[in-house]
Short mmCIF file of C-alpha atoms in Angstrom, two decimals:
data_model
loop_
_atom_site.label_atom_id
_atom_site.label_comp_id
_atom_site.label_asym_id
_atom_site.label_seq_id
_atom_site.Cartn_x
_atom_site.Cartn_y
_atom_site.Cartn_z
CA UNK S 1 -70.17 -117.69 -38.50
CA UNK S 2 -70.13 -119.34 -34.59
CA UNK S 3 -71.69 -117.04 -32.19
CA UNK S 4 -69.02 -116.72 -29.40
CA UNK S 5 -70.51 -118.05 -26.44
CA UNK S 6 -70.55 -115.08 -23.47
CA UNK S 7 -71.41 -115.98 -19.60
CA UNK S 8 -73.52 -113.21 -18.10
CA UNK S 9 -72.92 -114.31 -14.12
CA UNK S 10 -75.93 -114.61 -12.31
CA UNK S 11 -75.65 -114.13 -8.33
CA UNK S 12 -79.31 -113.55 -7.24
CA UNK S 13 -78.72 -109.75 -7.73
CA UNK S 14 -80.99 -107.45 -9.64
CA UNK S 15 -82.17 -107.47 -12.94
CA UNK S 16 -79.73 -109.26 -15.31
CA UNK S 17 -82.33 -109.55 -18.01
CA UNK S 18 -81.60 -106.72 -20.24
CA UNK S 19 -77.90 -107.36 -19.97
CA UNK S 20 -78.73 -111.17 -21.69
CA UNK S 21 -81.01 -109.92 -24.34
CA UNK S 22 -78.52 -106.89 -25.32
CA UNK S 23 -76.13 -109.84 -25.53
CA UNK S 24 -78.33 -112.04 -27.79
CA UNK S 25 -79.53 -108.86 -29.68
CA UNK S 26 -75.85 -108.28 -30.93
CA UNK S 27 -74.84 -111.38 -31.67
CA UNK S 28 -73.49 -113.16 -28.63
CA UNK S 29 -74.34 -117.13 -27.56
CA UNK S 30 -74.93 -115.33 -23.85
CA UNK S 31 -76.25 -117.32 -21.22
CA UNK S 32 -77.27 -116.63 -17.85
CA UNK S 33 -75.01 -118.90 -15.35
CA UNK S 34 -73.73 -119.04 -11.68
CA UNK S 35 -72.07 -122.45 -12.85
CA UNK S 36 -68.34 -122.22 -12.08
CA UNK S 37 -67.90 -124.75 -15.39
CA UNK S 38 -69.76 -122.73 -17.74
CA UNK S 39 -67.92 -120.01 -16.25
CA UNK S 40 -64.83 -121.38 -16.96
CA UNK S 41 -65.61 -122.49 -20.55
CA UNK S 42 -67.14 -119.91 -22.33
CA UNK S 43 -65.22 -117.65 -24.67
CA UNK S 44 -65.88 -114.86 -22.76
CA UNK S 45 -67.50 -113.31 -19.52
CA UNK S 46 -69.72 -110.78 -18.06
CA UNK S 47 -69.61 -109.22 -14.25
CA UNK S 48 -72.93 -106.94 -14.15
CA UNK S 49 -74.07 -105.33 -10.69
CA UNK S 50 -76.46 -103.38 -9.35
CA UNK S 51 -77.49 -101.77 -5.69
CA UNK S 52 -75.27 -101.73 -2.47
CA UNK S 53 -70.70 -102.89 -3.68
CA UNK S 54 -70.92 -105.14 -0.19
CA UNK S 55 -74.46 -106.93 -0.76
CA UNK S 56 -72.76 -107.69 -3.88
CA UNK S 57 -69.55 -108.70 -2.79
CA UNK S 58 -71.42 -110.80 -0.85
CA UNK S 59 -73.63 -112.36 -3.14
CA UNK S 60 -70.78 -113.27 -5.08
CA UNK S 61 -68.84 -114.99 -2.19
CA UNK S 62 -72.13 -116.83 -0.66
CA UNK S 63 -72.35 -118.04 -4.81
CA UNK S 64 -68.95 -119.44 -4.46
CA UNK S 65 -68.25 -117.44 -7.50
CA UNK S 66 -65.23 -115.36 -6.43
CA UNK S 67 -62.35 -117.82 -7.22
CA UNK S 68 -64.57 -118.51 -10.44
CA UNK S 69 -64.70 -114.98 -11.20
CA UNK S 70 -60.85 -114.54 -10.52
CA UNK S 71 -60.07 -117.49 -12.84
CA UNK S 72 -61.90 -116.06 -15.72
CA UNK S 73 -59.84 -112.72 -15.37
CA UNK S 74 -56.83 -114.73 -14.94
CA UNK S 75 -57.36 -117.07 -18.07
CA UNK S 76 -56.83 -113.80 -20.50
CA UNK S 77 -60.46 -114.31 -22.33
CA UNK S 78 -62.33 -111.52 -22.35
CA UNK S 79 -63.92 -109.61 -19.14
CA UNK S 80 -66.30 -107.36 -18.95
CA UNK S 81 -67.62 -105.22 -15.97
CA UNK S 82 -70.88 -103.62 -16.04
CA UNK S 83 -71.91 -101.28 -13.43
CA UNK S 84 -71.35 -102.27 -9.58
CA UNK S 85 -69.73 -105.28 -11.84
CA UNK S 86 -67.06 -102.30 -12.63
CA UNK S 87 -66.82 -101.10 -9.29
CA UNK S 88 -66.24 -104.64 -7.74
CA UNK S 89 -62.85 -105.07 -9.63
CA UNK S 90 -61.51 -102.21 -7.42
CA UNK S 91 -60.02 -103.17 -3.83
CA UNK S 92 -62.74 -101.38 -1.85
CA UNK S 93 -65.73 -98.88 -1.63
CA UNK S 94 -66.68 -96.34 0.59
CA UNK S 95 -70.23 -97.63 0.19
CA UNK S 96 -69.47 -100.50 2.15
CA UNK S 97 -66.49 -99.63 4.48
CA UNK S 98 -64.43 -103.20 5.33
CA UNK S 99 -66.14 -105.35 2.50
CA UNK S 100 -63.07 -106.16 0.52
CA UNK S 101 -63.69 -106.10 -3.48
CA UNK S 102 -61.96 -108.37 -6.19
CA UNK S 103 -59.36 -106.22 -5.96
CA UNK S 104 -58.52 -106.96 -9.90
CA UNK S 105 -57.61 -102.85 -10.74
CA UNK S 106 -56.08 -101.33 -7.68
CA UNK S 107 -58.22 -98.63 -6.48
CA UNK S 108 -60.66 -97.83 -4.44
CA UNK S 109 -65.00 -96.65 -5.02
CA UNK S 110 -65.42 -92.72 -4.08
CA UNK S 111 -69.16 -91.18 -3.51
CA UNK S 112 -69.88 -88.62 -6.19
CA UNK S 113 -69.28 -85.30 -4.74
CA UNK S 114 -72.05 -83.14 -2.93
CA UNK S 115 -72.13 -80.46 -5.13
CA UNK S 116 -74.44 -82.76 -7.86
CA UNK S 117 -77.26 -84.89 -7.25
CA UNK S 118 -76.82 -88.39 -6.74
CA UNK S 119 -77.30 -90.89 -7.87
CA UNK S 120 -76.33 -89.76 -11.67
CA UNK S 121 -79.47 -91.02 -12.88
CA UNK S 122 -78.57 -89.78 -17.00
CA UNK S 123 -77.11 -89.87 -20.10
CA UNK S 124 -73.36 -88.62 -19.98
CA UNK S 125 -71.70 -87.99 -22.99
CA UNK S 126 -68.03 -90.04 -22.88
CA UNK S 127 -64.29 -88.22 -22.91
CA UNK S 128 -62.42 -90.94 -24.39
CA UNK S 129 -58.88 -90.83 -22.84
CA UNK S 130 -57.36 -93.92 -24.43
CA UNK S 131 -58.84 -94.82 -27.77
CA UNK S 132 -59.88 -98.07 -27.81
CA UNK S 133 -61.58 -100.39 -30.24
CA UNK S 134 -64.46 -101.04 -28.01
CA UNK S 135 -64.86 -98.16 -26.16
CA UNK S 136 -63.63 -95.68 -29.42
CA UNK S 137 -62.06 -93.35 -29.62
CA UNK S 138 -62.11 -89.21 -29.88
CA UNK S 139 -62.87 -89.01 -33.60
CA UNK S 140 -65.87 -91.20 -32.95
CA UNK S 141 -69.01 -89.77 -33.13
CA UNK S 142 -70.31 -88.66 -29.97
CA UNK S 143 -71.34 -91.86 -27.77
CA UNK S 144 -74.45 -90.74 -24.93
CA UNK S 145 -74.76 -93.79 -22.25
CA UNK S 146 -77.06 -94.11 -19.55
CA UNK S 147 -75.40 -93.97 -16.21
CA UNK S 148 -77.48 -94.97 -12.54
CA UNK S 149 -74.85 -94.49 -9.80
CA UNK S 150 -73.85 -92.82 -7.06
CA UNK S 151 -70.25 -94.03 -6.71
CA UNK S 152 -67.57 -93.92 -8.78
CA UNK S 153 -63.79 -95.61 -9.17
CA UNK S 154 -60.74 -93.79 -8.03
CA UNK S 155 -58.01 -96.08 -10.17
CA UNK S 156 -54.41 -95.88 -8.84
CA UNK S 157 -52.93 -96.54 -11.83
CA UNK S 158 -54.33 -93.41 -14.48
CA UNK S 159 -53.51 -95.49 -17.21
CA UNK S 160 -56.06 -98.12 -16.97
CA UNK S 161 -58.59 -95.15 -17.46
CA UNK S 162 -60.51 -95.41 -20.73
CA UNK S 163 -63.02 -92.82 -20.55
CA UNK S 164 -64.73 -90.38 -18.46
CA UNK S 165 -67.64 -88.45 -17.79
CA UNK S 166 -68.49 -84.85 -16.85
CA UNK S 167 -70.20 -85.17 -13.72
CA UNK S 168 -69.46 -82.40 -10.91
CA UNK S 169 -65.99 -83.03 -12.45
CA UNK S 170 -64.01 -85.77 -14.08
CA UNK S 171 -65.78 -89.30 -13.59
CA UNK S 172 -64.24 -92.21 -14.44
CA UNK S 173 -66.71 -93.95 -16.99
CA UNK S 174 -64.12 -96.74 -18.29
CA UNK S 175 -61.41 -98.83 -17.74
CA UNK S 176 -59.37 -101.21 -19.58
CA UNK S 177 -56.77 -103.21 -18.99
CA UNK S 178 -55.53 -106.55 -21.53
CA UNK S 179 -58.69 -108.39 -21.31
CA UNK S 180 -60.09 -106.93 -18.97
CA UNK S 181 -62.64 -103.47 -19.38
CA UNK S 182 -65.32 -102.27 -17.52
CA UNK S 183 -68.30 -99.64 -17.42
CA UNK S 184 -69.33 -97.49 -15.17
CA UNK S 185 -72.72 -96.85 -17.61
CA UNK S 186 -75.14 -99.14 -18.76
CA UNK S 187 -74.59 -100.11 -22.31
CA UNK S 188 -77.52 -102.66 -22.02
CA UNK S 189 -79.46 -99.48 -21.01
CA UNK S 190 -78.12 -97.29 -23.70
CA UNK S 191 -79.70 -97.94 -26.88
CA UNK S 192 -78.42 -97.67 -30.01
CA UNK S 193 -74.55 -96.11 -28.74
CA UNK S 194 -74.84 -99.06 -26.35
CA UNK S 195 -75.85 -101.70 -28.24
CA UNK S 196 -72.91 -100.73 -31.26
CA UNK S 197 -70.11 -100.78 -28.08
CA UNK S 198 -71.85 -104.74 -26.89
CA UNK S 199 -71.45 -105.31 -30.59
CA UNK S 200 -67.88 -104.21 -30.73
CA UNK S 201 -66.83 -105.80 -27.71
CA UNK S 202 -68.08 -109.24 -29.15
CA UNK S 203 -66.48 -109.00 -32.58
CA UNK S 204 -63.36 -108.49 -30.20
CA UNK S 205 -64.29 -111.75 -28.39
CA UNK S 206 -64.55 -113.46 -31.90
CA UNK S 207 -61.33 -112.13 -32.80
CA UNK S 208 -62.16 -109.59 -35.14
CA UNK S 209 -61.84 -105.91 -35.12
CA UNK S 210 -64.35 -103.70 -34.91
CA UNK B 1 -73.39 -81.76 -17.14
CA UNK B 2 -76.44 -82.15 -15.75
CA UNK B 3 -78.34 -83.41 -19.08
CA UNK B 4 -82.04 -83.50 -18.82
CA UNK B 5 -84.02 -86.53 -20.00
CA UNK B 6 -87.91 -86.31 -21.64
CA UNK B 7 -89.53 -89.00 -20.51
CA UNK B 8 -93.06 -90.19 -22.61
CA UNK B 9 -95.40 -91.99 -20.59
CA UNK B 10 -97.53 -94.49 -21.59
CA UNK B 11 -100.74 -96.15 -20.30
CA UNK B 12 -101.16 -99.57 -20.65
CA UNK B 13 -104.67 -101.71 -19.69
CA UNK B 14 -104.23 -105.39 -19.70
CA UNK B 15 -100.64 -105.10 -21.64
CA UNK B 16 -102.04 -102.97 -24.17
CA UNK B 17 -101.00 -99.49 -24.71
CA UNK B 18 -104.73 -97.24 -24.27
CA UNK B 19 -105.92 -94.16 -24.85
CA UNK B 20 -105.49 -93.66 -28.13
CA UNK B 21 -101.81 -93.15 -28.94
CA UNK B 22 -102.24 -92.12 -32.58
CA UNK B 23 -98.69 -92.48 -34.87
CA UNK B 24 -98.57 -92.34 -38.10
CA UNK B 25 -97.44 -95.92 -39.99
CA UNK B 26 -97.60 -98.37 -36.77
CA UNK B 27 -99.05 -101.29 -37.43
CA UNK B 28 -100.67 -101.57 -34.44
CA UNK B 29 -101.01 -98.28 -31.96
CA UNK B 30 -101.48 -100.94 -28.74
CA UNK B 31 -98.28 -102.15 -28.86
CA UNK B 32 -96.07 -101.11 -26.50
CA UNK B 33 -92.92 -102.87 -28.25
CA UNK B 34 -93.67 -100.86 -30.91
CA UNK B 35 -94.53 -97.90 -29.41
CA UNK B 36 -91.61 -98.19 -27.23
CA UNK B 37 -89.35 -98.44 -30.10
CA UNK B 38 -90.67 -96.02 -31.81
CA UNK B 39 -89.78 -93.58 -28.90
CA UNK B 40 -86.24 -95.13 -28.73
CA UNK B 41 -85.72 -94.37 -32.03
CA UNK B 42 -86.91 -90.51 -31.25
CA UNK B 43 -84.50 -90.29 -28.68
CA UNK B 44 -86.31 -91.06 -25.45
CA UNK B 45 -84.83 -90.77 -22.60
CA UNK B 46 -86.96 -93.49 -20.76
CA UNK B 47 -89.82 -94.45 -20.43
CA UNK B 48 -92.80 -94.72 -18.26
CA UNK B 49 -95.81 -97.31 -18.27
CA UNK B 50 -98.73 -96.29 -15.93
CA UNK B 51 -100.56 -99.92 -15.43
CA UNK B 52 -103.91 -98.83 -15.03
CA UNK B 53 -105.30 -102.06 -14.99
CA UNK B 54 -108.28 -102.77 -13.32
CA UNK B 55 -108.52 -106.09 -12.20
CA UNK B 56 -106.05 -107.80 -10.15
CA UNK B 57 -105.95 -111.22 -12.29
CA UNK B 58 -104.99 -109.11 -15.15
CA UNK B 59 -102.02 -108.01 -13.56
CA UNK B 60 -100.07 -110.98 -15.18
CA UNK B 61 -100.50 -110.01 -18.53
CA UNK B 62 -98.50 -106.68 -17.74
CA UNK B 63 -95.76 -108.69 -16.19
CA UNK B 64 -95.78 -110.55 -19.52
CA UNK B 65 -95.64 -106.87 -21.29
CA UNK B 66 -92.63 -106.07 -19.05
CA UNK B 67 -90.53 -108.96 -20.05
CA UNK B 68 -91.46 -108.53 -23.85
CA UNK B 69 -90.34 -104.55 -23.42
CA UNK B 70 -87.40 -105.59 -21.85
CA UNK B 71 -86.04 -107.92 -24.18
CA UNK B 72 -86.56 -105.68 -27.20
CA UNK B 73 -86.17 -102.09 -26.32
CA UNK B 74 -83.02 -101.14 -24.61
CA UNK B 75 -83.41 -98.16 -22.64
CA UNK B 76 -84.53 -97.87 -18.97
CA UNK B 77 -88.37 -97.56 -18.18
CA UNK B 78 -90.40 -97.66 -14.79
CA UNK B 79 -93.34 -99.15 -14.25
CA UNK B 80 -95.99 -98.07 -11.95
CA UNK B 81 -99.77 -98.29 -10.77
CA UNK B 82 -100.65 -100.60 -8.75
CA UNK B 83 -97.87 -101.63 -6.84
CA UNK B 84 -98.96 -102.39 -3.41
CA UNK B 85 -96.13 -104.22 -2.13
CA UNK B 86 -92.76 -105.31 -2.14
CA UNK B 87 -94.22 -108.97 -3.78
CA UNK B 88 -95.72 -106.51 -6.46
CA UNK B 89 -92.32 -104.19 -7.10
CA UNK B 90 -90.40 -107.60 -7.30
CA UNK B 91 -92.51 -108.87 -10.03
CA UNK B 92 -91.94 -106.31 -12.41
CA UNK B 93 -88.62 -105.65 -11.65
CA UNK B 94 -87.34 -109.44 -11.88
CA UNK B 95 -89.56 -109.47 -14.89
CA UNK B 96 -87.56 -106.81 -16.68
CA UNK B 97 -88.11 -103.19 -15.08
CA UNK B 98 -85.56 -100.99 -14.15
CA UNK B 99 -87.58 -98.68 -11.34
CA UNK B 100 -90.98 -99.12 -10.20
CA UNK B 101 -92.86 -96.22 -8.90
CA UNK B 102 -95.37 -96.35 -5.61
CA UNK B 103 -97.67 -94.04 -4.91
CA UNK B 104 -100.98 -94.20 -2.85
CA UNK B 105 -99.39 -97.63 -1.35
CA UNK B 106 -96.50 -95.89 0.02
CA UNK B 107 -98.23 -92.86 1.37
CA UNK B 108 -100.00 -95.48 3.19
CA UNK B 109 -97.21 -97.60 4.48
CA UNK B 110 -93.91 -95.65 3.87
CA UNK B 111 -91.85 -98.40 4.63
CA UNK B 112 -93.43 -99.87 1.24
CA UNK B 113 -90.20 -97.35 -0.20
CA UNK B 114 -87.28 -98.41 2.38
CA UNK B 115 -88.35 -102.63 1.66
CA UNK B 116 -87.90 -102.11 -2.32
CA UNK B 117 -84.77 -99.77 -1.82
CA UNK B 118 -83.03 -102.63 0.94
CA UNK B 119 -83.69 -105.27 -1.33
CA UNK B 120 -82.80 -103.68 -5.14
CA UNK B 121 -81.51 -100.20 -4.38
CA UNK B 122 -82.82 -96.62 -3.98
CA UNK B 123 -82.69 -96.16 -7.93
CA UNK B 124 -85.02 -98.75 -8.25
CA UNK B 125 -87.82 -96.73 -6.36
CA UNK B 126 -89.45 -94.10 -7.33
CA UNK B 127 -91.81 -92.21 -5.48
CA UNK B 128 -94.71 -90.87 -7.63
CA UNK B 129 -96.49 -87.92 -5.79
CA UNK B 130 -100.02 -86.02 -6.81
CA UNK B 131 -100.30 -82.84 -5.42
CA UNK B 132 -102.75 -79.97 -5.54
CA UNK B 133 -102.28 -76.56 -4.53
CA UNK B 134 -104.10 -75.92 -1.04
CA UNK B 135 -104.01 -72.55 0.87
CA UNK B 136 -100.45 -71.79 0.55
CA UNK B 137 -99.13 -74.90 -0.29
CA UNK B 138 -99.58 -78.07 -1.96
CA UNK B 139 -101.61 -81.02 -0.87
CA UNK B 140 -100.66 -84.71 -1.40
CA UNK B 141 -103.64 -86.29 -2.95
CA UNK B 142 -104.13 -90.56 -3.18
CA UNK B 143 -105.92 -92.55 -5.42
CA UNK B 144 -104.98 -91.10 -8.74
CA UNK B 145 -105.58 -87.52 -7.21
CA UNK B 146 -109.44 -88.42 -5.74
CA UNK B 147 -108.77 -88.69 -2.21
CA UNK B 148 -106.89 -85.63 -0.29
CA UNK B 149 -104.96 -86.35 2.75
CA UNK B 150 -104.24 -82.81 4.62
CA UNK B 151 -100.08 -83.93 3.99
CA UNK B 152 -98.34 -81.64 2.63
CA UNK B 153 -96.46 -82.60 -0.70
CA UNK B 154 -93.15 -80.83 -0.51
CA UNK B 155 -92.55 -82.31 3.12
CA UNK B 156 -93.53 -85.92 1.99
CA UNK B 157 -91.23 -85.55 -1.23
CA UNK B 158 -88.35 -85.11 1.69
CA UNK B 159 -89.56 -87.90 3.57
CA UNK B 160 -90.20 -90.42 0.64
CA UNK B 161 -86.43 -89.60 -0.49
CA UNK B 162 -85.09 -90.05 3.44
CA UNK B 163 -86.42 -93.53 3.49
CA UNK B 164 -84.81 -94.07 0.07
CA UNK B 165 -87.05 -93.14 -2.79
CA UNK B 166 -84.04 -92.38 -5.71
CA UNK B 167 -86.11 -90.58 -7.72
CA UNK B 168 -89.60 -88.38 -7.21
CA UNK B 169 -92.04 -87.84 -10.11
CA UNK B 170 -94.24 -84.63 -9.32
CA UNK B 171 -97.86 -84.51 -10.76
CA UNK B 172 -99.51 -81.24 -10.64
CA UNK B 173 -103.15 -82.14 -10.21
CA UNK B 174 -104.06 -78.31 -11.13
CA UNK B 175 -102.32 -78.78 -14.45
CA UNK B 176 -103.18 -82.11 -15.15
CA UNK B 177 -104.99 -82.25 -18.53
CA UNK B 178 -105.49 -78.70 -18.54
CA UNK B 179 -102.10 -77.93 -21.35
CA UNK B 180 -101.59 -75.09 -19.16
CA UNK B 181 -97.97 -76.34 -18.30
CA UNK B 182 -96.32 -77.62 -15.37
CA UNK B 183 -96.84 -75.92 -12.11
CA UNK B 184 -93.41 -74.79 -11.98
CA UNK B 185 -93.62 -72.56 -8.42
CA UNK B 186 -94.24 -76.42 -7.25
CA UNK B 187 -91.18 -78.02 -9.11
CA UNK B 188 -89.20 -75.33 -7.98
CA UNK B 189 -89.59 -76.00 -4.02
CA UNK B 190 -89.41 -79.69 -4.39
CA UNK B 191 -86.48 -79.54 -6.70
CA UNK B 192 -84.89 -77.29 -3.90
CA UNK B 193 -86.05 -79.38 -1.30
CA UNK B 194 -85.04 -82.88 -2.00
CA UNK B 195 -81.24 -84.38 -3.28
CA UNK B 196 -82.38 -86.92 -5.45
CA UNK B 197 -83.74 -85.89 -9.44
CA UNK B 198 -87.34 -84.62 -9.92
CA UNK B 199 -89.11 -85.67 -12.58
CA UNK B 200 -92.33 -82.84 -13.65
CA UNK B 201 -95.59 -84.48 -14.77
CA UNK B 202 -98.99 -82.80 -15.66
CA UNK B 203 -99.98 -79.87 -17.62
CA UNK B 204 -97.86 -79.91 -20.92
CA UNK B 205 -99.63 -78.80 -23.65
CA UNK B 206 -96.41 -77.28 -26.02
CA UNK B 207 -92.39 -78.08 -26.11
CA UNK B 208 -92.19 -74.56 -24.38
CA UNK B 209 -93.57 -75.78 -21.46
CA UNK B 210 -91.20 -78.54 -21.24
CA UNK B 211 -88.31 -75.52 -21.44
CA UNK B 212 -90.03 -73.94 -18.65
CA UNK B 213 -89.84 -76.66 -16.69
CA UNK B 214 -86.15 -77.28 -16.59
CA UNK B 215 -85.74 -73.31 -16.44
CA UNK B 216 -88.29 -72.04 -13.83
CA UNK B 217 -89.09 -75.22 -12.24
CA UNK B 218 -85.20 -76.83 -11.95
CA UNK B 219 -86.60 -80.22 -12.52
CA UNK B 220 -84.04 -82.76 -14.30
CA UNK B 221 -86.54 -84.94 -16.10
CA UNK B 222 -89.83 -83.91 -17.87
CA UNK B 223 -92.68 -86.44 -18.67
CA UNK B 224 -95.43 -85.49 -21.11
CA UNK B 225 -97.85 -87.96 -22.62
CA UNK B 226 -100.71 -86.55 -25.15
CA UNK B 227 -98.35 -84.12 -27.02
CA UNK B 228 -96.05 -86.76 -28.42
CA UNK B 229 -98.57 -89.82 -28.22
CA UNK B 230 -100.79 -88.29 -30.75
CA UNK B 231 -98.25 -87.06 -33.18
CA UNK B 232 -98.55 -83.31 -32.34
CA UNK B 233 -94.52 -83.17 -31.41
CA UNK B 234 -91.86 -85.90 -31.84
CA UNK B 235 -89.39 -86.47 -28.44
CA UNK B 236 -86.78 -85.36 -31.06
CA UNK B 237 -88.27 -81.79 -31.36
CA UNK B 238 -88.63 -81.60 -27.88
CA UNK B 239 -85.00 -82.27 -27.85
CA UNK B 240 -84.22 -79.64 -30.43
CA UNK B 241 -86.05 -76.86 -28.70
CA UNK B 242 -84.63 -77.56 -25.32
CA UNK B 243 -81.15 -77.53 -26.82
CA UNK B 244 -81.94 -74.10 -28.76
CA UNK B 245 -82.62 -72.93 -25.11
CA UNK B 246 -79.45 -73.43 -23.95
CA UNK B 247 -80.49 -76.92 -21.96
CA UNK B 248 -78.44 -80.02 -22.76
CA UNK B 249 -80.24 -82.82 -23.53
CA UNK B 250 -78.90 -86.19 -25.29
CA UNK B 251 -78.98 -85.71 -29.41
CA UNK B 252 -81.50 -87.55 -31.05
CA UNK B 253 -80.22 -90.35 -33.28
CA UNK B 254 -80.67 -88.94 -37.21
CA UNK B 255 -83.59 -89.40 -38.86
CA UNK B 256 -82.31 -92.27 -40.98
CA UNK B 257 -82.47 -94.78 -37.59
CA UNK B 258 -85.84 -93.53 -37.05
#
C-alpha cells in the first residue's frame, strides 16, 4: 500500500527531528522541506513550532513560506499544526504583541494563568469535546500527551475546539476544522498515545478511517 | 492537574550507557536505545542522559547517541554534562534533544542560560544545580559537587530561572548516594522560590522517597537512577505507589506493551 507522502516544513526553527521520525515510524513518506513545490505537492502537510509565536512568524515569512503555507490550507489536503505550529494559525499572541499570525482560526494566543507554573512542562490527560477520528473521542481510552508551553489559544469560534486540558482551568489542547487540526501537545513527544493519534491522522490522509 | 513526571537518568561514557544498569532480558545493558525503550515502555516520563565523557574528541560519539535516541524513542529527554557553550547546547539539541542542562558552565558565565533560551526557548534550558547544606543554608557546589563556591543555591535557582532557565534540576549533594532520600527541607524552599518546575535529584533509595518528594518537598518531577537501573523497582511501580498516595501521575501503559 503507497505511503502518503507528508511535508514536515522546515524554517530554521528548533528541533524538527522527532516530528520526521514519528512520521516515518507510523507510516508516512514525510520529508523535511522549506520547498514551496514539495509543499504544494505532497498529500499532506505539517506546521510544527517551537520557542517565541513572533521569531516564528518570522522565520516563516523570511522562508517565503507564508503564501506556501496558506495555499496548502487552502487546497483542502490535510493540515496539521503542532505546537507553536497550532498557535500560529490564530490571528495573534500576546507573546509577541503586533506580530500578526496566519490568522487561519480566528483567535487570538493567551499566557497560561498565574496561578500554575509555566511553562506546562507535562503530561495532560485530554477532555475530548468533539469526537473526532483522529483526536477520539470520550469512550476512548484515556490519551496522556506531553505538553511544553506557556501559551495557549483563545478560539472565537467554540466549535472548532476539539479537546482540552486541565491546566489552572480549561486549556484548549485541540482544534479542528475540515482539513485542518492542530495540537497544542506534542504527539511526536508522546509515545505510544502519540504515536497511535500520528498513525490515525495518516490513515485519514490515505483516505481510510481509523 | 499538576501531574508529576519520574524521570530515570542515565549515564552514558562515549555513547554507551555505564555503570552497570542491570535489566533482566536486554540484549545488551549499554544501549541506550534499548534502555531508553525499555523505560518508555515502563511509563517514563522523560528522560535524562548525564554525558560523563571524558575526553573532548569523544564528544561526537554522544551526538551520534542523541540522534539514534531521537529517532527511535519518542518521549522528551535532556541531555547534559559537559555543555560549555551555546556551540555545545546547539549540537545536541539540533542533533535530536529536547532540553539540555548546564551546570558548572553557567554558574560560571550565566549568560551561558539567557544565549540557549534567545536562540531555542527557555524550555530548552535547564539549569542543573548541586547544592550542599552549609550553616543554615545550602551551598552551590561546581564540578560535579568538588568545588564549593560560597553562592548560595536557593538564590542562584532564582537567578538561573530570571535569565531564562525553564526548568531547575536540584541535586542534594548530602543525599547523593547515600538512599537516605531527597533533602526535601531543600526542595521545599526552591520549589517555593522559583516559577518554573523543579525537578529533585539525589538520595532515593525506595519509591517512598519519591512520594516524599512531591509531598514534603513540592517538587513536580523526581529523578532517581540506581533504584530502577538495577531492577530493584520498575518506573511503573513508582507510578503505582505515587498514585496510591493520592499524587497523579500519567498511567503506565499495561504490561502487555512492555
Amino acid at each position: 500500500m503507497r505511503r502518503p507522502s507528508v511535508a514536515v516544513i522546515d524554517y530554521g526553527i528548533g528541533n524538527l527531528h522527532s516530528a520526521h521520525k514519528a512520521l516515518l515510524c507510523v507510516g508516512a513518506d514525510a520529508v523535511l522541506t522549506a520547498d514551496p513545490q514539495v509543499i504544494a505537492s505532497t498529500d499532506a502537510v505539517v506546521l510544527p513550532g517551537v520557542g517565541n509565536f513572533g521569531a516564528c512568524m518570522e522565520a516563516i515569512r523570511s522562508h517565503n513560506l507564508e503564501g506556501p503555507i496558506n495555499r496548502a490550507i487552502a487546497s483542502g489536503r490535510p493540515f496539521l499544526g503542532i505546537c507553536v505550529g497550532m498557535q500560529m494559525l490564530f490571528e495573534s499572541s500576546d507573546e509577541s504583541p503586533g506580530a500578526p499570525g496566519l490568522g487561519v482560526f480566528a483567535g487570538t494566543v493567551r499566557w497560561l494563568p498565574h496561578s500554575v507554573k509555566r511553562p506546562q512542562m507535562q503530561w495532560n490527560r485530554l477532555a475530548i469535546t468533539r469526537p473526532d477520528l483522529v483526536i477520539g473521542s470520550d469512550s476512548s481510552a484515556d490519551q496522556w500527551m506531553y505538553f511544553v508551553h506557556s501559551l495557549a489559544a483563545v478560539p472565537v469560534e467554540s466549535e472548532i475546539i476539539a479537546a482540552t486540558v486541565d491546566y489552572g482551568g480549561d486549556v484548549v489542547a485541540a482544534c479542528r476544522r475540515e482539513n485542518i487540526l492542530a495540537t497544542q501537545f506534542h504527539p511526536e513527544k508522546s509515545s505510544v498515545a502519540g504515536l497511535a493519534l500520528l498513525e490515525r491522522w495518516v490513515l485519514s490522509v490515505r483516505g481510510e478511517q481509523a | 492537574m499538576r501531574a508529576i513526571r519520574v524521570i530515570p537518568c542515565l549515564d552514558v561514557d562515549g555513547g554507551r550507557v555505564v555503570k552497570g544498569v542491570n535489566f533482566v532480558g536486554l540484549r545488551d545493558a549499554g544501549d541506550p536505545i534499548e534502555l531508553a525503550q525499555r523505560y518508555d515502555a515502563e511509563g517514563a516520563d522523560e528522560l535524562v542522559f548525564l554525558d560523563i565523557t571524558a575526553s573532548s574528541d569523544q564528544r561526537a560519539t554522544t551526538i551520534d547517541m542523541v540522534h539514534a535516541v531521537a529517532s527511535t524513542v519518542f518521549i522528551p529527554f535532556t541531555v547534559g554534562g559537559g555543555i560549555r557553550s551555546l556551540t555545545d547546547a546547539r549540537a545536541m539539541l539540533r542533533a535530536g534533544a529536547d532540553k539540555v542542562s548546564v551546570n558548572t558552565a553557567a554558574f560560571e558565565r550565566p549568560a551561558l542560560i539567557s544565549e540557549i533560551a534567545a536562540e531555542f526557548g527557555s524550555q530548552c534550558v535547564v539549569c542543573a544545580i548541586d547544592a550542599r547544606r552549609s550553616g543554615s543554608g545550602w551551598e552551590v557546589y561546581l564540578h560535579g559537587g568538588r568545588t564549593p563556591t560560597g553562592a548560595d543555591a536557593v538564590k542562584w535557582a532564582v537567578e538561573a530561572t530570571r535569565l531564562g532557565a525553564g526548568e531547575v534540576l536540584l541535586t542534594s549533594m548530602d543525599r547523593d548516594g547515600t538512599r537516605l532520600g531527597f533533602d526535601n527541607e531543600l526542595n521545599r524552599i526552591v520549589a517555593d522560590s522559583i516559577t518554573v518546575p523543579l525537578i529533585a535529584s539525589g538520595g532515593v533509595g525506595s519509591l517512598s522517597h519519591l512520594v516524599d518528594g512531591v509531598v514534603d518537598g513540592g517538587v513536580d518531577a523526581v529523578l532517581a537512577a540506581s533504584i530502577f537501573h538495577f531492577g530493584e523497582h520498575s518506573v511503573a511501580e513508582a507510578k503505582q505507589l505515587m498514585g496510591e498516595h493520592g499524587i497523579t501521575v500519567r498511567p503506565s501503559p499495561p504490561p502487555a506493551n512492555r
